[in-house]
Coordinates of C-alpha atoms in Angstrom, one line a residue:
M1 CA -6.1 -31.3 21.0
T2 CA -9.3 -32.3 19.3
D3 CA -10.2 -36.0 19.9
F4 CA -10.9 -37.0 16.3
A5 CA -10.8 -40.7 17.2
S6 CA -14.0 -40.3 19.1
M7 CA -15.8 -38.9 16.0
L8 CA -15.3 -41.8 13.6
Q9 CA -16.0 -45.3 14.9
P10 CA -16.6 -48.8 13.5
D11 CA -20.2 -49.6 12.7
R12 CA -21.0 -52.7 14.8
G13 CA -24.8 -52.3 14.6
Q14 CA -25.1 -49.9 17.6
P15 CA -28.0 -47.5 17.8
A16 CA -27.6 -44.5 15.6
R17 CA -29.7 -41.9 13.7
T18 CA -29.7 -42.2 10.0
I19 CA -28.4 -39.6 7.5
H20 CA -29.8 -39.7 4.0
V21 CA -27.5 -38.0 1.5
V22 CA -29.3 -37.6 -1.8
E23 CA -27.9 -36.2 -5.1
P24 CA -30.1 -33.6 -6.7
D25 CA -30.7 -35.8 -9.8
A26 CA -31.8 -38.6 -7.6
Y27 CA -34.0 -36.6 -5.3
E28 CA -37.4 -37.2 -7.0
S29 CA -36.9 -41.0 -7.2
W30 CA -35.7 -41.0 -3.6
L31 CA -38.7 -39.0 -2.5
A32 CA -41.2 -41.3 -4.3
K33 CA -40.0 -44.2 -2.2
Q34 CA -40.6 -42.5 1.1
S35 CA -43.6 -42.8 3.4
Q36 CA -46.5 -40.4 3.1
R37 CA -45.5 -39.0 6.5
I38 CA -42.0 -38.1 5.3
R39 CA -43.3 -36.7 2.0
T40 CA -45.7 -34.5 4.0
T41 CA -42.9 -33.3 6.2
I42 CA -40.7 -32.4 3.2
A43 CA -43.5 -30.6 1.5
A44 CA -44.0 -28.5 4.7
H45 CA -40.3 -27.6 4.4
R46 CA -40.9 -26.5 0.8
L47 CA -37.8 -28.5 -0.4
T48 CA -37.3 -28.8 -4.1
G49 CA -34.2 -31.0 -4.1
K50 CA -31.6 -28.3 -4.7
P51 CA -28.1 -28.7 -3.3
G52 CA -28.1 -27.7 0.4
D53 CA -31.7 -28.6 1.1
R54 CA -32.1 -30.4 4.4
A55 CA -34.8 -31.5 6.7
V56 CA -35.4 -33.5 9.9
L57 CA -37.5 -36.5 9.0
P58 CA -39.9 -38.1 11.5
G59 CA -39.5 -41.7 12.5
E60 CA -42.1 -44.3 13.2
I61 CA -41.8 -44.0 17.0
A62 CA -41.6 -41.2 19.4
D63 CA -38.3 -39.3 19.6
D64 CA -37.1 -41.1 16.4
W65 CA -35.9 -39.0 13.6
S66 CA -33.4 -39.0 10.7
M67 CA -31.7 -36.3 8.6
L68 CA -32.0 -35.5 4.9
L69 CA -29.2 -33.6 3.0
V70 CA -29.4 -32.9 -0.7
C71 CA -25.8 -32.7 -1.8
N72 CA -24.0 -32.4 -5.2
E73 CA -20.6 -33.1 -3.7
A74 CA -18.9 -36.2 -5.2
V75 CA -18.8 -39.3 -3.2
T76 CA -15.0 -38.9 -3.1
S77 CA -15.2 -35.4 -1.6
P78 CA -14.2 -35.0 2.1
W79 CA -16.8 -32.2 2.3
R80 CA -19.9 -34.1 1.3
I81 CA -21.5 -34.1 4.8
A82 CA -19.2 -31.6 6.5
S83 CA -22.1 -29.2 7.1
L84 CA -23.8 -31.8 9.2
G85 CA -20.7 -32.6 11.2
A86 CA -20.9 -29.0 12.4
S87 CA -24.6 -28.6 13.0
L88 CA -26.3 -31.9 14.1
P89 CA -26.9 -32.4 17.8
E90 CA -24.5 -34.5 19.9
G91 CA -25.1 -38.2 19.1
T92 CA -24.3 -41.1 16.9
Y93 CA -25.1 -41.3 13.2
R94 CA -24.7 -43.5 10.1
L95 CA -25.2 -42.9 6.4
A96 CA -28.2 -44.6 4.8
E97 CA -26.8 -44.6 1.3
G98 CA -23.3 -45.8 0.4
P99 CA -20.1 -45.9 2.4
V100 CA -18.7 -43.1 4.4
G101 CA -15.4 -43.0 2.4
A102 CA -13.6 -39.7 2.4
A103 CA -16.6 -37.9 4.0
G104 CA -15.4 -39.0 7.4
L105 CA -12.5 -36.5 7.2
G106 CA -14.8 -33.5 6.6
W107 CA -17.2 -34.8 9.3
M108 CA -14.3 -34.7 11.8
L109 CA -12.7 -31.4 10.6
A110 CA -16.1 -29.7 10.8
Q111 CA -16.0 -30.3 14.6
H112 CA -12.5 -29.0 15.1
Q113 CA -12.2 -25.7 16.9
F114 CA -9.2 -23.4 17.4
T115 CA -9.5 -22.7 21.1
R116 CA -6.2 -21.2 22.1
Y117 CA -7.8 -17.8 22.7
V118 CA -11.5 -18.6 23.3
K119 CA -13.5 -21.1 25.1
P120 CA -14.7 -24.1 23.0
D121 CA -18.4 -24.7 22.2
A122 CA -19.8 -26.9 24.9
I123 CA -21.1 -29.7 22.6
G124 CA -19.9 -33.3 22.7
P125 CA -18.8 -35.2 19.7
R126 CA -21.0 -36.1 16.8
V127 CA -20.0 -39.7 16.1
L128 CA -20.2 -41.1 12.6
L129 CA -20.2 -44.9 12.2
T130 CA -18.4 -46.5 9.2
A131 CA -18.3 -50.0 8.0
D132 CA -14.8 -49.3 6.6
A133 CA -13.0 -49.7 9.9
A134 CA -9.6 -50.4 8.2
H135 CA -9.3 -46.8 7.2
I136 CA -10.4 -45.1 10.4
D137 CA -6.9 -44.6 11.8
E138 CA -5.6 -43.2 8.5
T139 CA -8.5 -40.7 8.3
V140 CA -8.0 -39.7 11.9
R141 CA -4.3 -39.0 11.2
L142 CA -5.2 -36.9 8.1
A143 CA -7.6 -34.9 10.3
E144 CA -5.0 -34.4 13.0
A145 CA -2.4 -33.3 10.4
T146 CA -4.8 -30.8 8.9
A147 CA -5.8 -29.5 12.3
L148 CA -2.1 -29.0 13.1
V149 CA -1.6 -26.8 10.0
R150 CA -4.7 -24.8 10.9
D151 CA -3.7 -24.4 14.6
L152 CA -0.1 -23.4 13.9
V153 CA -1.2 -20.8 11.3
N154 CA -4.0 -19.4 13.4
T155 CA -1.8 -18.8 16.3
G156 CA -0.8 -15.1 16.8
A157 CA 2.8 -14.2 16.0
S158 CA 3.4 -13.2 19.6
D159 CA 2.9 -16.9 20.4
M160 CA 4.4 -18.4 17.2
G161 CA 8.0 -17.3 16.8
P162 CA 11.0 -19.3 15.7
A163 CA 11.4 -20.9 19.1
D164 CA 7.8 -22.0 19.0
L165 CA 8.3 -23.7 15.6
E166 CA 11.3 -25.4 17.1
A167 CA 9.1 -26.6 20.0
A168 CA 6.5 -27.9 17.6
A169 CA 9.2 -30.0 15.9
E170 CA 10.4 -31.2 19.2
T171 CA 6.9 -32.4 20.1
L172 CA 6.7 -34.4 16.9
A173 CA 10.1 -35.8 17.4
K174 CA 9.2 -37.1 20.9
R175 CA 6.0 -38.6 19.6
H176 CA 7.7 -40.5 16.8
G177 CA 11.2 -41.2 18.1
A178 CA 12.9 -38.7 15.8
T179 CA 15.8 -36.3 16.6
V180 CA 15.9 -32.5 16.2
T181 CA 19.0 -30.4 15.6
T182 CA 18.9 -26.6 15.6
T183 CA 21.5 -24.2 14.3
R184 CA 21.5 -20.7 15.5
G185 CA 23.9 -17.8 16.4
D186 CA 27.4 -17.7 15.0
A187 CA 27.0 -21.2 13.4
L188 CA 23.9 -19.9 11.5
A189 CA 25.7 -16.7 10.4
T190 CA 28.6 -18.6 8.9
G191 CA 26.8 -21.7 7.7
Y192 CA 23.4 -20.3 6.5
P193 CA 24.1 -16.7 5.8
M194 CA 20.8 -15.9 4.0
I195 CA 18.7 -17.3 6.9
H196 CA 20.8 -15.2 9.3
A197 CA 20.6 -12.1 7.2
V198 CA 16.8 -12.2 7.0
G199 CA 16.3 -12.9 10.7
Q200 CA 19.0 -10.8 12.3
A201 CA 16.9 -7.8 13.0
A202 CA 14.5 -9.7 15.3
S203 CA 14.8 -9.6 19.1
K204 CA 17.0 -12.1 20.8
D205 CA 14.0 -14.2 21.9
R206 CA 13.0 -14.5 18.3
A207 CA 16.4 -15.1 16.8
P208 CA 16.7 -17.0 13.5
R209 CA 17.5 -20.7 13.3
L210 CA 17.5 -23.7 11.1
I211 CA 15.4 -26.5 12.6
E212 CA 16.2 -30.1 11.3
L213 CA 14.3 -33.3 12.2
E214 CA 15.7 -36.7 11.2
W215 CA 13.7 -39.9 11.4
G216 CA 13.7 -43.4 9.9
D217 CA 16.2 -46.2 8.9
P218 CA 19.3 -44.7 7.2
S219 CA 19.2 -47.5 4.8
H220 CA 15.8 -46.5 3.4
P221 CA 15.4 -44.0 0.5
R222 CA 16.1 -40.4 1.7
I223 CA 13.5 -37.7 1.3
A224 CA 13.6 -34.1 2.4
L225 CA 10.7 -31.8 3.3
V226 CA 11.4 -28.1 3.5
G227 CA 9.0 -25.5 4.9
K228 CA 9.3 -21.7 4.9
G229 CA 9.1 -20.6 8.5
V230 CA 8.8 -16.8 8.4
T231 CA 6.8 -16.4 11.7
F232 CA 6.0 -12.8 10.9
D233 CA 6.8 -10.7 7.8
T234 CA 6.8 -7.0 8.1
G235 CA 8.4 -6.8 4.6
G236 CA 11.6 -5.6 6.2
L237 CA 12.8 -2.2 5.1
D238 CA 10.6 -2.6 2.0
I239 CA 7.8 -2.5 4.5
K240 CA 4.4 -3.8 3.7
P241 CA 1.3 -1.5 4.0
S242 CA -0.9 -2.3 7.0
A243 CA -3.4 -4.2 4.9
G244 CA -0.6 -6.4 3.5
M245 CA 0.8 -7.0 7.0
R246 CA -2.5 -8.0 8.6
L247 CA -2.2 -11.7 7.9
M248 CA 1.5 -12.1 8.0
K249 CA 1.3 -14.4 11.0
K250 CA 0.5 -17.0 8.3
D251 CA 3.9 -16.6 6.6
M252 CA 5.1 -19.7 8.4
G253 CA 2.4 -21.7 6.7
G254 CA 4.9 -23.6 4.6
A255 CA 6.6 -24.8 7.8
A256 CA 3.2 -25.8 9.2
H257 CA 2.6 -27.9 6.1
A258 CA 6.0 -29.5 6.3
L259 CA 5.6 -30.4 10.0
A260 CA 2.1 -31.9 9.3
L261 CA 3.4 -33.9 6.3
A262 CA 6.3 -35.2 8.4
S263 CA 3.9 -36.3 11.1
L264 CA 1.9 -38.3 8.5
V265 CA 5.0 -39.9 7.2
M266 CA 6.2 -40.9 10.6
A267 CA 2.8 -42.0 11.9
A268 CA 2.4 -44.3 8.8
K269 CA 5.9 -45.6 9.3
L270 CA 6.7 -45.1 5.6
P271 CA 10.0 -46.9 4.8
V272 CA 12.0 -43.6 4.2
R273 CA 14.8 -41.7 5.8
L274 CA 13.0 -38.4 6.5
H275 CA 14.8 -35.1 6.7
L276 CA 12.7 -32.1 7.7
L277 CA 14.1 -28.6 7.4
I278 CA 12.5 -25.4 8.6
P279 CA 14.4 -22.1 8.3
A280 CA 12.6 -20.1 11.0
V281 CA 12.9 -16.4 11.1
E282 CA 11.0 -13.2 11.8
N283 CA 11.5 -10.6 9.1
S284 CA 11.7 -7.5 11.3
I285 CA 12.9 -3.9 11.1
A286 CA 15.8 -2.6 13.2
G287 CA 19.1 -0.8 12.7
N288 CA 20.8 -4.1 11.7
A289 CA 18.1 -5.2 9.2
F290 CA 19.3 -6.3 5.8
R291 CA 18.9 -3.7 3.1
P292 CA 17.9 -3.4 -0.5
G293 CA 21.1 -3.5 -2.5
D294 CA 22.9 -5.7 -0.1
V295 CA 24.8 -8.6 -1.7
L296 CA 24.2 -11.7 0.4
A297 CA 26.4 -14.8 0.6
T298 CA 24.7 -18.2 0.5
R299 CA 25.5 -21.6 1.8
K300 CA 25.9 -22.8 -1.8
G301 CA 28.6 -20.2 -2.5
L302 CA 26.5 -18.1 -4.9
T303 CA 25.9 -14.4 -4.3
V304 CA 22.5 -12.8 -4.3
E305 CA 21.8 -9.1 -4.8
N306 CA 18.9 -8.3 -2.6
T307 CA 16.5 -6.2 -4.6
N308 CA 13.5 -6.5 -2.2
T309 CA 13.6 -7.3 1.5
D310 CA 10.0 -8.5 1.1
A311 CA 11.1 -11.3 -1.1
E312 CA 12.8 -12.9 1.9
G313 CA 11.1 -16.4 1.9
R314 CA 13.1 -17.5 -1.1
L315 CA 16.3 -16.5 0.6
V316 CA 15.8 -18.6 3.7
L317 CA 14.6 -21.5 1.5
G318 CA 17.7 -21.3 -0.6
D319 CA 20.0 -22.1 2.3
A320 CA 17.7 -24.8 3.6
L321 CA 17.4 -26.4 0.1
T322 CA 21.2 -26.4 -0.2
K323 CA 21.5 -28.2 3.1
A324 CA 18.8 -30.7 2.1
G325 CA 20.7 -31.5 -1.0
E326 CA 24.0 -32.2 0.8
S327 CA 22.5 -35.5 2.1
N328 CA 21.8 -36.7 -1.4
P329 CA 18.0 -37.2 -1.1
E330 CA 16.2 -38.8 -4.0
L331 CA 13.2 -36.5 -3.5
I332 CA 12.7 -32.9 -2.1
L333 CA 9.4 -31.2 -1.5
D334 CA 9.2 -27.7 -0.3
F335 CA 6.1 -25.8 0.9
A336 CA 6.0 -22.0 1.1
T337 CA 3.6 -19.1 1.3
L338 CA 5.9 -17.5 -1.2
T339 CA 4.2 -15.1 -3.7
G340 CA 1.2 -13.0 -4.1
A341 CA 1.6 -13.7 -7.8
A342 CA 0.5 -17.3 -7.2
R343 CA -2.8 -16.0 -5.6
V344 CA -3.4 -13.6 -8.5
A345 CA -3.0 -16.5 -11.0
L346 CA -4.8 -19.3 -9.2
G347 CA -6.6 -17.8 -6.1
P348 CA -6.4 -19.1 -2.6
D349 CA -7.7 -22.7 -3.0
L350 CA -5.5 -23.9 -5.8
P351 CA -1.7 -24.0 -5.1
P352 CA 0.7 -23.9 -8.0
M353 CA 3.1 -26.8 -8.2
F354 CA 6.5 -26.5 -10.0
T355 CA 8.8 -29.3 -10.9
D356 CA 11.1 -30.4 -13.8
D357 CA 10.5 -34.0 -13.0
E358 CA 7.7 -35.4 -15.2
S359 CA 7.1 -38.5 -13.1
L360 CA 6.8 -36.5 -9.9
A361 CA 4.4 -34.0 -11.6
V362 CA 2.2 -36.9 -12.8
D363 CA 2.2 -38.5 -9.4
L364 CA 1.4 -35.3 -7.5
L365 CA -1.4 -34.3 -9.9
A366 CA -3.0 -37.7 -9.8
A367 CA -2.8 -37.8 -6.0
G368 CA -4.4 -34.4 -5.9
L369 CA -7.4 -35.6 -8.0
G370 CA -7.7 -38.8 -6.0
Q371 CA -7.7 -36.9 -2.7
N372 CA -9.9 -34.0 -3.8
D373 CA -6.9 -31.9 -2.9
Q374 CA -5.9 -30.4 -6.2
M375 CA -3.0 -28.3 -7.3
W376 CA -2.1 -26.8 -10.7
R377 CA 1.2 -27.2 -12.5
L378 CA 2.9 -24.0 -13.5
P379 CA 6.0 -24.0 -15.7
L380 CA 9.6 -23.6 -14.6
W381 CA 10.0 -21.5 -17.8
N382 CA 13.6 -21.4 -18.7
G383 CA 13.1 -18.3 -20.8
Y384 CA 12.4 -16.3 -17.6
D385 CA 15.6 -17.4 -15.9
E386 CA 17.4 -14.4 -17.3
M387 CA 15.1 -12.1 -15.3
L388 CA 17.2 -13.2 -12.2
K389 CA 20.4 -11.6 -13.8
S390 CA 22.3 -9.2 -11.6
D391 CA 24.9 -6.6 -12.7
I392 CA 27.0 -7.2 -9.6
A393 CA 26.2 -10.7 -8.2
D394 CA 25.2 -14.1 -9.4
M395 CA 21.5 -13.3 -9.3
V396 CA 18.9 -11.1 -7.8
N397 CA 16.2 -12.3 -5.5
A398 CA 13.3 -10.4 -7.0
P399 CA 13.3 -9.2 -10.7
D400 CA 12.1 -5.7 -11.5
G401 CA 8.7 -5.4 -13.3
G402 CA 6.8 -8.1 -11.4
F403 CA 6.2 -10.3 -14.4
A404 CA 5.7 -14.0 -13.7
G405 CA 6.4 -13.6 -10.0
A406 CA 5.5 -17.1 -8.9
I407 CA 7.6 -18.6 -11.7
T408 CA 10.7 -16.5 -11.1
A409 CA 10.5 -17.3 -7.4
A410 CA 10.5 -21.0 -8.3
L411 CA 13.4 -20.5 -10.7
F412 CA 15.3 -18.8 -7.9
L413 CA 14.8 -21.8 -5.7
R414 CA 15.8 -24.2 -8.4
R415 CA 19.3 -22.8 -8.4
F416 CA 19.7 -24.3 -4.9
V417 CA 18.4 -27.8 -5.6
P418 CA 20.7 -30.6 -6.5
K419 CA 20.2 -32.0 -10.0
T420 CA 20.3 -35.5 -8.6
A421 CA 17.0 -35.1 -6.7
A422 CA 13.5 -35.0 -7.9
W423 CA 12.1 -31.7 -6.6
A424 CA 8.7 -30.0 -6.4
H425 CA 7.9 -26.6 -5.0
L426 CA 4.3 -25.8 -3.7
D427 CA 3.4 -22.2 -3.3
V428 CA 0.5 -22.5 -0.8
F429 CA -1.7 -19.8 0.6
A430 CA -2.2 -21.5 4.0
W431 CA -5.3 -19.4 4.6
R432 CA -9.0 -19.6 3.8
P433 CA -10.5 -16.2 3.3
S434 CA -14.1 -17.3 3.8
A435 CA -15.7 -20.3 5.5
K436 CA -17.0 -23.4 3.8
P437 CA -18.5 -26.5 5.4
G438 CA -15.7 -28.2 7.3
R439 CA -13.3 -25.4 6.4
P440 CA -13.5 -22.4 8.7
K441 CA -12.1 -19.0 7.8
G442 CA -8.4 -19.0 8.8
G443 CA -5.4 -21.2 8.6
E444 CA -5.8 -24.1 6.1
A445 CA -3.8 -27.0 4.6
Y446 CA -3.5 -27.1 0.8
A447 CA -2.0 -30.1 -1.1
L448 CA -1.2 -31.8 2.2
R449 CA -3.3 -34.9 1.6
A450 CA -2.1 -35.0 -2.0
A451 CA 1.5 -34.9 -1.1
F452 CA 1.1 -37.6 1.5
A453 CA -0.9 -39.8 -0.9
M454 CA 2.0 -39.5 -3.4
L455 CA 4.6 -40.4 -0.8
A456 CA 2.5 -43.3 0.5
K457 CA 2.2 -44.7 -3.0
R458 CA 5.8 -44.3 -3.9
Y459 CA 7.1 -45.7 -0.6
S460 CA 4.5 -48.3 0.3
R461 CA 6.0 -51.4 2.0

């Protein structure tokens, strides 16, 4: 596990190299204030003050140097100096202009490496000093939660089956004094028939299950976090093409987000009664796989005509959302790598958020802006609800035609959510297709910081 705490430390005046972060518009005025020696060095680098320009600046004594970075990232952006966190030599640094703020998160995450299958780079930590010592612990926890999502999603499916998600929940429970209950086998088949149906074709060691974690004072407001835990998705009998199956180890990204958010809630000791639910399955192909045209029973008592075995995530979430609602939570958040339609609409970086609760929508969107972790609200458009109509059952899981796929998936989930709870659904990609500073290609957390900021504001002591 990456030692993030060693990378962000209180500034008590200890020796450190200086980092100058200069906005493009302020570059000329900053340069005019520098010594002739520094101006000559910058001229030799042929810098013009465009974003991304950088240079090592000489000091007044031997072996002394500082770093210049021209950056147009906002002061509130976690990624403002992330490129330096990954590239500077081992050592201790401090910013010359302004507080560290959110940039400490990107500084740490830039140094995180997923090393399960390769040896780590042999470089020690790059330490950033901050005068805002009060927020160090919180920033470290955010880095740890983000790294947890990345590591879980990056892990190959051979090492991340339903039992491994259960082990991850057990690890969190031991750390925070929570309890884990897992339902599998016959109890799953009778109590959570959609979870069982989706996962029944997997091998015995990858059998489906519902993982539940409970934490907190029962007298506190009850909240539920639900994460889609499809540890690998072949598409089932409606099999995906090889290109579509290549990244399906990430189909448990919703579960990774829910686990990480639960860890933040528990570490911050928010005054809530937390209920985490992860329907964990592998959508495999075998003689007992569920079929197109099957009518599935549900925990809620509704019937679902299965029109596409590759629309399995909403099925397992339906049973989990029903169970979450039985404990009368006042708030339910679900995370799921649910639809390709969401990616077509908004791309990989911007997850759609669905909710009928206006107050919750306002709070989530505001938190996303405040945390530089944005989402975009899409409508639970009632006019499309009729697309879920079935001729032989209460509903279908995937309407024909493919119109409004992210919306109809959210409308399907809404049928399993109690009307007494505020509910939001986040259709996250959980993957970064190309690297950016502090954000390597691979598993990624989206809307995680925003969701936690919303919860922390709503349930502050």
